[in-house]
């Protein structure tokens, strides 16, 4: 759920995301996503995100064992 952010809490505040960064902020190339999602998207590779999803989908006991 997107909500108005404050200086202290803005993880769920809406931000504009460029789908193809090289095209800029033009109609058809932007979407609204949360500030947190935008930070994660901008600081992680697709491979890193896929590995994270794989790891988080494992049962907790396997995560702790480092499997």
mmCIF file of C-alpha atoms in Angstrom:
data_model
loop_
_atom_site.group_PDB
_atom_site.id
_atom_site.type_symbol
_atom_site.label_atom_id
_atom_site.label_comp_id
_atom_site.label_asym_id
_atom_site.label_seq_id
_atom_site.Cartn_x
_atom_site.Cartn_y
_atom_site.Cartn_z
ATOM 1 C CA UNK A 1 0.000 0.000 0.000
ATOM 2 C CA UNK A 2 1.439 3.337 -1.021
ATOM 3 C CA UNK A 3 1.035 6.149 1.467
ATOM 4 C CA UNK A 4 2.338 9.659 1.953
ATOM 5 C CA UNK A 5 5.813 9.608 3.446
ATOM 6 C CA UNK A 6 7.517 11.785 6.007
ATOM 7 C CA UNK A 7 11.175 12.507 6.603
ATOM 8 C CA UNK A 8 11.202 9.772 9.245
ATOM 9 C CA UNK A 9 9.196 7.142 7.380
ATOM 10 C CA UNK A 10 8.978 7.150 3.633
ATOM 11 C CA UNK A 11 9.461 3.495 2.648
ATOM 12 C CA UNK A 12 5.888 3.274 1.335
ATOM 13 C CA UNK A 13 5.827 6.731 -0.245
ATOM 14 C CA UNK A 14 5.129 6.692 -3.991
ATOM 15 C CA UNK A 15 7.975 7.367 -6.396
ATOM 16 C CA UNK A 16 8.203 7.530 -10.172
ATOM 17 C CA UNK A 17 10.163 4.685 -11.721
ATOM 18 C CA UNK A 18 11.528 4.795 -15.261
ATOM 19 C CA UNK A 19 10.964 1.454 -16.996
ATOM 20 C CA UNK A 20 13.783 2.109 -19.479
ATOM 21 C CA UNK A 21 16.059 4.667 -17.771
ATOM 22 C CA UNK A 22 17.637 5.916 -21.006
ATOM 23 C CA UNK A 23 14.219 7.123 -22.247
ATOM 24 C CA UNK A 24 13.708 9.448 -19.275
ATOM 25 C CA UNK A 25 10.473 10.450 -17.579
ATOM 26 C CA UNK A 26 8.122 10.342 -20.556
ATOM 27 C CA UNK A 27 4.588 9.039 -20.993
ATOM 28 C CA UNK A 28 4.562 5.263 -21.331
ATOM 29 C CA UNK A 29 7.946 4.875 -19.643
ATOM 30 C CA UNK A 30 7.048 5.518 -16.016
ATOM 31 C CA UNK A 31 5.243 3.655 -13.265
ATOM 32 C CA UNK A 32 4.512 4.448 -9.638
ATOM 33 C CA UNK A 33 6.216 2.178 -7.115
ATOM 34 C CA UNK A 34 7.107 2.530 -3.439
ATOM 35 C CA UNK A 35 10.302 4.296 -2.429
ATOM 36 C CA UNK A 36 11.570 1.038 -0.878
ATOM 37 C CA UNK A 37 10.874 -0.954 -4.044
ATOM 38 C CA UNK A 38 12.648 1.704 -6.087
ATOM 39 C CA UNK A 39 15.724 1.566 -3.824
ATOM 40 C CA UNK A 40 15.842 -2.236 -3.980
ATOM 41 C CA UNK A 41 15.379 -2.198 -7.751
ATOM 42 C CA UNK A 42 18.088 0.407 -8.264
ATOM 43 C CA UNK A 43 20.652 -1.272 -6.017
ATOM 44 C CA UNK A 44 20.261 -4.942 -6.930
ATOM 45 C CA UNK A 45 20.875 -6.959 -10.071
ATOM 46 C CA UNK A 46 18.297 -9.368 -11.452
ATOM 47 C CA UNK A 47 20.597 -12.243 -10.440
ATOM 48 C CA UNK A 48 20.798 -10.926 -6.852
ATOM 49 C CA UNK A 49 17.024 -10.592 -6.655
ATOM 50 C CA UNK A 50 16.490 -14.103 -8.034
ATOM 51 C CA UNK A 51 18.942 -15.537 -5.492
ATOM 52 C CA UNK A 52 17.187 -13.676 -2.693
ATOM 53 C CA UNK A 53 13.766 -14.995 -3.748
ATOM 54 C CA UNK A 54 15.193 -18.528 -3.960
ATOM 55 C CA UNK A 55 16.753 -18.215 -0.501
ATOM 56 C CA UNK A 56 13.630 -16.741 1.098
ATOM 57 C CA UNK A 57 11.452 -19.473 -0.406
ATOM 58 C CA UNK A 58 13.424 -22.182 1.413
ATOM 59 C CA UNK A 59 12.148 -23.505 4.760
ATOM 60 C CA UNK A 60 13.613 -21.595 7.723
ATOM 61 C CA UNK A 61 15.674 -24.544 9.006
ATOM 62 C CA UNK A 62 17.444 -24.863 5.625
ATOM 63 C CA UNK A 63 18.182 -21.118 5.600
ATOM 64 C CA UNK A 64 19.871 -21.381 8.980
ATOM 65 C CA UNK A 65 21.989 -24.369 7.925
ATOM 66 C CA UNK A 66 23.356 -22.433 4.960
ATOM 67 C CA UNK A 67 22.079 -24.974 2.439
#
